[in-house]
């Protein structure tokens, strides 16, 4: 019997536990592995293995380099291999601790030679907006996975939500149409399965491509949400082929960051015309970082080393003069001021005169983002 591995994560702990319980009940002989990082301050991570009847075994994994997540990585694959070698477990459910992100764990399991058949994030629709709006550090809530963990609740939740191709959703009485619409617009390609009514086991065993999942999150070829407007929730897709003026954009950052519950995408700065920049905002905080060069900035010989999915994404944005250099930003939120947001974004672009001055002049513009990008 070959072992299938499904990863279930999410900061919504009650929803996550309900999804795990459903899988244990529906797949005979399945077990769940869970590493509790709450004990990391004492120097260890507690590992438990349960089946539908209760606790099967428990043990401890020592911290690795004072990092609880590192201990999880070191301990998880050997435990899964032990189950695979025993040959009597059809499905191992890896229930991630609250703030652990599924991308890293899926890649660790696959690199360990095991088969991940599904990645699921469990969600309570009523909690989506509160969590996306929570800019608190994970450490403040006892949710940090390491002493150096500087993530926030909002950005962690956003990545958990957007990475998983399957969302296990609670049938929450507190959730309204706006909550459900927000969830649908944030991750429109996800398969949503209601925990109490849907066939979660089928979704868990449907198959998972770790490389495709990573590509769908990469700034250069991310599978971003599409335009939408329903039940008080809007998604604005803003696409332009003219660079931003660095000072005007920098001055507008706070307003742009707070304009939507979630915004992300790639953007183009005039003073750094060859660099693809990543925009990632949630909880009133913005992360901006370099994602390497635009394809148009690479020599032709380097294109053969670029993954096909990246070339395909660039082709969709291709401009006869600038290639794939562009603005592609997506803003999703209840009560989104679409007109005001578009006006603000447009005001940050180069004017006709600035644009006509050409790249040499653009590069001489004040480098307002150098501190943010740690240049």
Short mmCIF file of C-alpha atoms in Angstrom, two decimals:
data_model
loop_
_atom_site.label_atom_id
_atom_site.label_comp_id
_atom_site.label_asym_id
_atom_site.label_seq_id
_atom_site.Cartn_x
_atom_site.Cartn_y
_atom_site.Cartn_z
CA UNK A 1 0.00 0.00 0.00
CA UNK A 2 1.50 3.32 -1.05
CA UNK A 3 1.27 6.26 1.34
CA UNK A 4 -0.54 9.42 0.29
CA UNK A 5 0.24 12.62 2.18
CA UNK A 6 -2.18 15.52 2.49
CA UNK A 7 -1.18 18.76 4.20
CA UNK A 8 -3.84 20.66 6.14
CA UNK A 9 -2.97 24.10 7.48
CA UNK A 10 -4.38 27.45 8.44
CA UNK A 11 -4.51 29.95 11.27
CA UNK A 12 -8.21 29.18 11.79
CA UNK A 13 -7.49 26.39 14.28
CA UNK A 14 -11.10 25.25 14.84
CA UNK A 15 -11.68 24.94 11.10
CA UNK A 16 -8.39 23.10 10.67
CA UNK A 17 -9.18 20.60 13.40
CA UNK A 18 -12.64 20.00 11.93
CA UNK A 19 -11.14 19.33 8.49
CA UNK A 20 -8.62 16.87 9.95
CA UNK A 21 -11.33 15.06 11.91
CA UNK A 22 -13.40 14.74 8.76
CA UNK A 23 -10.49 13.18 6.84
CA UNK A 24 -9.76 10.70 9.65
CA UNK A 25 -13.41 9.69 9.74
CA UNK A 26 -13.76 9.31 5.98
CA UNK A 27 -10.49 7.53 5.08
CA UNK A 28 -10.22 4.19 6.88
CA UNK A 29 -6.79 3.55 8.39
CA UNK A 30 -5.60 7.15 8.01
CA UNK A 31 -3.51 8.94 10.65
CA UNK A 32 -2.69 12.56 11.43
CA UNK A 33 0.75 13.86 12.35
CA UNK A 34 0.96 17.13 14.24
CA UNK A 35 3.98 19.01 15.56
CA UNK A 36 3.02 21.43 18.33
CA UNK A 37 5.38 24.39 18.18
CA UNK A 38 3.85 26.02 21.27
CA UNK A 39 6.41 24.14 23.39
CA UNK A 40 9.37 25.50 21.40
CA UNK A 41 10.26 27.98 24.14
CA UNK A 42 11.12 24.98 26.33
CA UNK A 43 13.51 23.69 23.66
CA UNK A 44 11.44 20.94 22.06
CA UNK A 45 8.63 20.35 19.61
CA UNK A 46 5.99 17.79 20.60
CA UNK A 47 4.96 15.35 17.86
CA UNK A 48 1.73 13.38 18.07
CA UNK A 49 0.25 10.74 15.77
CA UNK A 50 -3.47 10.07 16.01
CA UNK A 51 -6.03 7.98 14.21
CA UNK A 52 -9.83 8.12 14.29
CA UNK A 53 -9.83 6.44 17.72
CA UNK A 54 -7.34 8.77 19.42
CA UNK A 55 -3.65 9.05 20.25
CA UNK A 56 -1.36 6.44 18.68
CA UNK A 57 2.02 7.78 19.77
CA UNK A 58 3.78 10.91 21.03
CA UNK A 59 7.37 12.06 21.04
CA UNK A 60 9.63 15.08 21.10
CA UNK A 61 11.87 16.60 18.44
CA UNK A 62 14.68 18.89 19.66
CA UNK A 63 14.97 22.38 18.21
CA UNK A 64 17.34 22.78 15.27
CA UNK A 65 19.31 26.03 15.36
CA UNK A 66 16.75 27.41 17.83
CA UNK A 67 14.11 27.08 15.11
CA UNK A 68 10.89 25.17 15.73
CA UNK A 69 10.05 25.03 12.03
CA UNK A 70 13.48 23.55 11.31
CA UNK A 71 12.80 20.84 13.89
CA UNK A 72 9.50 20.11 12.18
CA UNK A 73 11.24 19.73 8.82
CA UNK A 74 13.91 17.43 10.26
CA UNK A 75 11.39 15.22 12.06
CA UNK A 76 8.49 15.10 9.62
CA UNK A 77 9.99 13.23 6.66
CA UNK A 78 11.50 10.37 8.75
CA UNK A 79 8.12 9.86 10.45
CA UNK A 80 6.32 9.81 7.11
CA UNK A 81 8.88 7.38 5.68
CA UNK A 82 8.38 5.11 8.68
CA UNK A 83 4.65 5.03 7.97
CA UNK A 84 5.30 4.43 4.26
CA UNK A 85 7.68 1.54 5.01
CA UNK A 86 5.19 -0.09 7.36
CA UNK A 87 2.78 -0.24 4.44
CA UNK A 88 -0.50 -0.28 6.38
CA UNK A 89 -1.44 3.43 6.26
CA UNK A 90 -3.23 4.70 3.12
CA UNK A 91 -3.26 8.39 4.08
CA UNK A 92 -1.10 10.51 6.37
CA UNK A 93 -2.63 13.87 7.20
CA UNK A 94 0.00 16.45 8.18
CA UNK A 95 -1.81 18.95 10.36
CA UNK A 96 0.37 22.06 10.42
CA UNK A 97 0.66 24.18 13.52
CA UNK A 98 -1.16 27.51 13.31
CA UNK A 99 1.40 29.78 11.62
CA UNK A 100 3.33 27.16 9.61
CA UNK A 101 2.90 27.84 5.89
CA UNK A 102 1.99 24.93 3.61
CA UNK A 103 4.36 25.84 0.77
CA UNK A 104 7.52 25.09 2.75
CA UNK A 105 6.15 21.84 4.15
CA UNK A 106 4.85 20.56 0.81
CA UNK A 107 8.26 21.17 -0.75
CA UNK A 108 10.01 19.41 2.15
CA UNK A 109 7.78 16.33 1.86
CA UNK A 110 8.16 16.08 -1.91
CA UNK A 111 11.95 16.56 -1.66
CA UNK A 112 11.90 13.65 0.79
CA UNK A 113 10.63 11.35 -1.95
CA UNK A 114 7.04 11.16 -0.69
CA UNK A 115 3.82 11.83 -2.57
CA UNK A 116 1.71 14.84 -1.64
CA UNK A 117 -1.78 14.30 -3.03
CA UNK A 118 -3.34 17.43 -1.62
CA UNK A 119 -2.76 20.73 0.17
CA UNK A 120 -5.71 22.13 2.06
CA UNK A 121 -6.15 25.37 3.97
CA UNK A 122 -9.04 25.33 6.43
CA UNK A 123 -11.04 28.54 6.61
CA UNK A 124 -13.91 30.05 8.57
CA UNK A 125 -15.40 32.61 6.14
CA UNK A 126 -16.46 34.85 9.04
CA UNK A 127 -12.81 35.23 10.06
CA UNK A 128 -11.29 36.02 6.66
CA UNK A 129 -11.60 39.81 6.86
CA UNK A 130 -10.55 40.06 10.56
CA UNK A 131 -7.44 37.99 9.88
CA UNK A 132 -6.57 39.87 6.68
CA UNK A 133 -6.89 43.10 8.62
CA UNK A 134 -4.73 41.94 11.53
CA UNK A 135 -1.34 43.59 11.22
CA UNK A 136 -0.10 42.26 14.58
CA UNK A 137 3.16 40.33 14.66
CA UNK A 138 2.72 36.58 15.11
CA UNK A 139 5.07 36.82 18.09
CA UNK A 140 2.60 39.06 19.93
CA UNK A 141 0.05 36.25 19.87
CA UNK A 142 2.47 33.46 20.70
CA UNK A 143 2.30 32.23 17.11
CA UNK A 144 5.88 32.85 15.95
CA UNK A 145 7.61 29.74 14.59
CA UNK A 146 11.09 30.99 15.54
CA UNK A 147 12.70 33.70 17.63
CA UNK A 148 13.49 35.59 14.42
CA UNK A 149 9.97 35.23 12.97
CA UNK A 150 8.84 38.72 11.90
CA UNK A 151 5.72 37.75 10.00
CA UNK A 152 2.31 39.23 10.76
CA UNK A 153 -1.02 37.50 11.16
CA UNK A 154 -2.33 39.09 7.94
CA UNK A 155 0.51 38.24 5.57
CA UNK A 156 0.80 34.69 6.96
CA UNK A 157 -2.91 34.05 6.57
CA UNK A 158 -2.88 35.47 3.03
CA UNK A 159 -0.11 33.09 1.93
CA UNK A 160 -1.77 30.10 3.60
CA UNK A 161 -5.01 30.91 1.82
CA UNK A 162 -3.61 31.62 -1.63
CA UNK A 163 -1.20 28.68 -1.89
CA UNK A 164 -3.68 25.85 -1.32
CA UNK A 165 -5.70 24.61 -4.30
CA UNK A 166 -8.37 23.32 -1.90
CA UNK A 167 -10.11 25.31 0.82
CA UNK A 168 -11.92 23.36 3.55
CA UNK A 169 -14.65 25.79 4.57
CA UNK A 170 -16.73 25.72 7.74
CA UNK A 171 -20.48 26.18 7.42
CA UNK A 172 -20.28 29.19 9.72
CA UNK A 173 -23.50 30.74 10.98
CA UNK A 174 -21.64 34.01 11.55
CA UNK A 175 -20.56 34.31 7.89
CA UNK A 176 -22.65 36.38 5.49
CA UNK A 177 -22.66 36.76 1.71
CA UNK A 178 -19.95 39.42 1.85
CA UNK A 179 -17.64 37.10 3.79
CA UNK A 180 -18.14 34.26 1.33
CA UNK A 181 -17.70 36.57 -1.65
CA UNK A 182 -14.45 37.95 -0.22
CA UNK A 183 -13.12 34.41 0.12
CA UNK A 184 -14.15 33.58 -3.45
CA UNK A 185 -12.52 36.69 -4.91
CA UNK A 186 -9.28 36.28 -2.97
CA UNK A 187 -8.74 32.79 -4.37
CA UNK A 188 -11.14 32.30 -7.31
CA UNK A 189 -9.43 29.16 -8.65
CA UNK A 190 -9.59 27.27 -5.34
CA UNK A 191 -11.86 24.28 -4.94
CA UNK A 192 -14.03 25.05 -1.92
CA UNK A 193 -15.30 22.07 0.06
CA UNK A 194 -17.71 22.57 2.96
CA UNK A 195 -16.28 20.45 5.77
CA UNK A 196 -19.60 19.10 7.06
CA UNK A 197 -21.20 18.46 3.68
CA UNK A 198 -18.57 18.08 0.95
CA UNK A 199 -16.33 15.16 0.03
CA UNK A 200 -13.07 16.42 1.49
CA UNK A 201 -11.34 13.06 1.04
CA UNK A 202 -11.77 13.20 -2.74
CA UNK A 203 -10.21 16.67 -2.81
CA UNK A 204 -7.37 15.51 -0.55
CA UNK A 205 -6.46 12.69 -2.91
CA UNK A 206 -6.91 14.59 -6.18
CA UNK A 207 -3.18 15.18 -6.73
CA UNK A 208 -0.83 18.10 -6.22
CA UNK A 209 1.97 19.61 -8.33
CA UNK A 210 4.47 21.36 -6.07
CA UNK A 211 6.25 23.11 -8.96
CA UNK A 212 3.02 24.45 -10.44
CA UNK A 213 1.91 25.66 -7.01
CA UNK A 214 5.18 27.55 -6.53
CA UNK A 215 4.90 29.12 -9.99
CA UNK A 216 1.35 30.26 -9.23
CA UNK A 217 2.74 32.32 -6.32
CA UNK A 218 5.89 33.66 -8.02
CA UNK A 219 5.62 37.43 -8.65
CA UNK A 220 6.61 37.09 -12.31
CA UNK A 221 3.88 34.62 -13.21
CA UNK A 222 1.47 34.61 -10.27
CA UNK A 223 -2.06 33.46 -10.96
CA UNK A 224 -3.71 36.67 -9.75
CA UNK A 225 -7.46 37.17 -9.20
CA UNK A 226 -9.61 38.57 -12.00
CA UNK A 227 -11.95 41.57 -12.05
CA UNK A 228 -15.03 41.03 -9.89
CA UNK A 229 -17.76 42.99 -8.15
CA UNK A 230 -20.49 41.28 -6.09
CA UNK A 231 -22.10 41.34 -2.63
CA UNK A 232 -20.23 44.52 -1.68
CA UNK A 233 -16.80 43.07 -2.51
CA UNK A 234 -14.68 44.21 -5.46
CA UNK A 235 -11.48 43.16 -7.13
CA UNK A 236 -9.73 45.77 -9.25
CA UNK A 237 -7.15 44.55 -11.74
CA UNK A 238 -4.92 47.47 -12.75
CA UNK A 239 -2.68 46.89 -15.75
CA UNK A 240 -0.53 49.57 -17.39
CA UNK A 241 2.58 49.61 -19.61
CA UNK A 242 4.16 52.81 -18.28
CA UNK A 243 6.53 52.95 -15.27
CA UNK A 244 5.84 54.58 -11.92
CA UNK A 245 7.58 57.76 -10.85
CA UNK A 246 9.45 56.57 -7.72
CA UNK A 247 8.81 59.63 -5.53
CA UNK A 248 5.11 59.92 -6.36
CA UNK A 249 4.52 56.23 -5.80
CA UNK A 250 6.44 56.27 -2.53
CA UNK A 251 4.35 59.21 -1.30
CA UNK A 252 1.16 57.28 -2.09
CA UNK A 253 2.20 53.97 -0.49
CA UNK A 254 0.23 54.36 2.73
CA UNK A 255 -2.99 55.23 0.92
CA UNK A 256 -2.54 52.44 -1.60
CA UNK A 257 -1.71 49.88 1.09
CA UNK A 258 -4.77 50.78 3.15
CA UNK A 259 -7.11 51.02 0.15
CA UNK A 260 -7.83 47.26 0.14
CA UNK A 261 -7.87 44.32 2.51
CA UNK A 262 -5.48 42.54 0.16
CA UNK A 263 -3.35 43.69 -2.76
CA UNK A 264 -0.55 42.01 -4.66
CA UNK A 265 1.16 41.81 -8.01
CA UNK A 266 4.20 43.11 -9.86
CA UNK A 267 5.19 46.63 -10.70
CA UNK A 268 7.69 48.71 -12.65
CA UNK A 269 9.71 51.67 -11.31
CA UNK A 270 11.19 54.19 -13.73
CA UNK A 271 14.52 54.51 -11.90
CA UNK A 272 14.91 50.69 -11.84
CA UNK A 273 13.54 49.85 -15.29
CA UNK A 274 15.17 46.42 -15.52
CA UNK A 275 13.91 45.11 -12.15
CA UNK A 276 10.63 43.28 -11.61
CA UNK A 277 9.29 44.38 -8.22
CA UNK A 278 6.87 42.42 -6.08
CA UNK A 279 3.93 44.11 -4.30
CA UNK A 280 2.44 42.19 -1.34
CA UNK A 281 0.09 43.96 1.08
CA UNK A 282 -2.27 42.81 3.84
CA UNK A 283 -3.22 44.06 7.26
CA UNK A 284 -2.22 47.62 6.43
CA UNK A 285 1.40 46.60 5.83
CA UNK A 286 3.25 46.42 2.53
CA UNK A 287 6.20 44.26 1.53
CA UNK A 288 8.11 45.37 -1.57
CA UNK A 289 11.01 43.33 -2.87
CA UNK A 290 12.97 42.66 -6.02
CA UNK A 291 12.00 39.50 -7.92
CA UNK A 292 14.90 39.68 -10.35
CA UNK A 293 15.01 41.06 -13.88
CA UNK A 294 12.14 41.41 -16.32
CA UNK A 295 12.48 38.96 -19.20
CA UNK A 296 12.89 41.89 -21.55
CA UNK A 297 16.07 42.79 -19.66
CA UNK A 298 17.68 39.39 -20.17
CA UNK A 299 19.90 38.52 -23.15
CA UNK A 300 18.25 36.16 -25.63
CA UNK A 301 20.64 33.36 -24.65
CA UNK A 302 19.29 33.40 -21.08
CA UNK A 303 15.71 32.72 -22.14
CA UNK A 304 16.35 29.00 -22.50
CA UNK A 305 17.01 28.86 -18.75
CA UNK A 306 13.69 30.51 -17.90
CA UNK A 307 10.81 28.13 -17.01
CA UNK A 308 8.11 27.87 -19.71
CA UNK A 309 5.44 29.18 -17.33
CA UNK A 310 7.45 32.38 -16.87
CA UNK A 311 7.81 32.84 -20.64
CA UNK A 312 4.08 32.24 -21.09
CA UNK A 313 3.22 34.82 -18.44
CA UNK A 314 5.56 37.35 -20.07
CA UNK A 315 3.99 36.74 -23.47
CA UNK A 316 0.58 37.73 -22.12
CA UNK A 317 1.96 41.10 -20.99
CA UNK A 318 4.29 41.68 -23.94
CA UNK A 319 4.56 45.25 -25.20
CA UNK A 320 6.31 45.97 -28.53
CA UNK A 321 8.61 48.54 -26.90
CA UNK A 322 8.98 47.41 -23.27
CA UNK A 323 8.47 43.66 -23.45
CA UNK A 324 6.99 42.28 -20.22
CA UNK A 325 7.78 45.41 -18.14
CA UNK A 326 4.42 46.55 -16.78
CA UNK A 327 2.17 47.30 -13.84
CA UNK A 328 -0.07 44.37 -12.88
CA UNK A 329 -1.61 45.01 -9.48
CA UNK A 330 -4.75 43.49 -8.00
CA UNK A 331 -6.75 44.98 -5.11
CA UNK A 332 -9.53 43.02 -3.34
CA UNK A 333 -11.74 44.38 -0.57
CA UNK A 334 -15.25 45.02 0.66
CA UNK A 335 -16.23 48.62 -0.02
CA UNK A 336 -13.38 49.20 -2.46
CA UNK A 337 -13.22 52.77 -3.85
CA UNK A 338 -12.39 51.69 -7.37
CA UNK A 339 -12.48 55.16 -8.94
CA UNK A 340 -10.40 56.76 -6.21
CA UNK A 341 -7.88 53.92 -6.28
CA UNK A 342 -7.50 54.07 -10.06
CA UNK A 343 -7.06 57.84 -9.94
CA UNK A 344 -4.35 57.53 -7.28
CA UNK A 345 -2.50 54.83 -9.20
CA UNK A 346 -2.66 56.80 -12.44
CA UNK A 347 -1.24 59.88 -10.69
CA UNK A 348 1.86 57.87 -9.76
CA UNK A 349 2.77 57.00 -13.37
CA UNK A 350 5.26 59.01 -15.39
CA UNK A 351 3.70 61.98 -17.14
CA UNK A 352 3.85 62.16 -20.94
CA UNK A 353 6.87 64.47 -20.74
CA UNK A 354 8.69 62.27 -18.21
CA UNK A 355 7.94 59.19 -20.25
CA UNK A 356 9.17 60.79 -23.47
CA UNK A 357 12.51 61.66 -21.82
CA UNK A 358 13.53 57.99 -22.07
CA UNK A 359 15.28 55.42 -19.90
CA UNK A 360 18.47 57.36 -19.37
CA UNK A 361 16.47 60.19 -17.79
CA UNK A 362 14.30 57.76 -15.81
CA UNK A 363 17.35 56.26 -14.12
CA UNK A 364 18.33 59.71 -12.85
CA UNK A 365 15.06 60.14 -10.94
CA UNK A 366 15.39 60.20 -7.12
CA UNK A 367 15.69 56.59 -5.87
CA UNK A 368 12.87 56.79 -3.32
CA UNK A 369 12.63 53.01 -2.87
CA UNK A 370 16.29 52.26 -2.10
CA UNK A 371 15.72 52.16 1.66
CA UNK A 372 12.62 49.98 1.32
CA UNK A 373 14.46 47.61 -1.00
CA UNK A 374 17.61 47.73 1.18
CA UNK A 375 19.75 48.67 -1.81
#
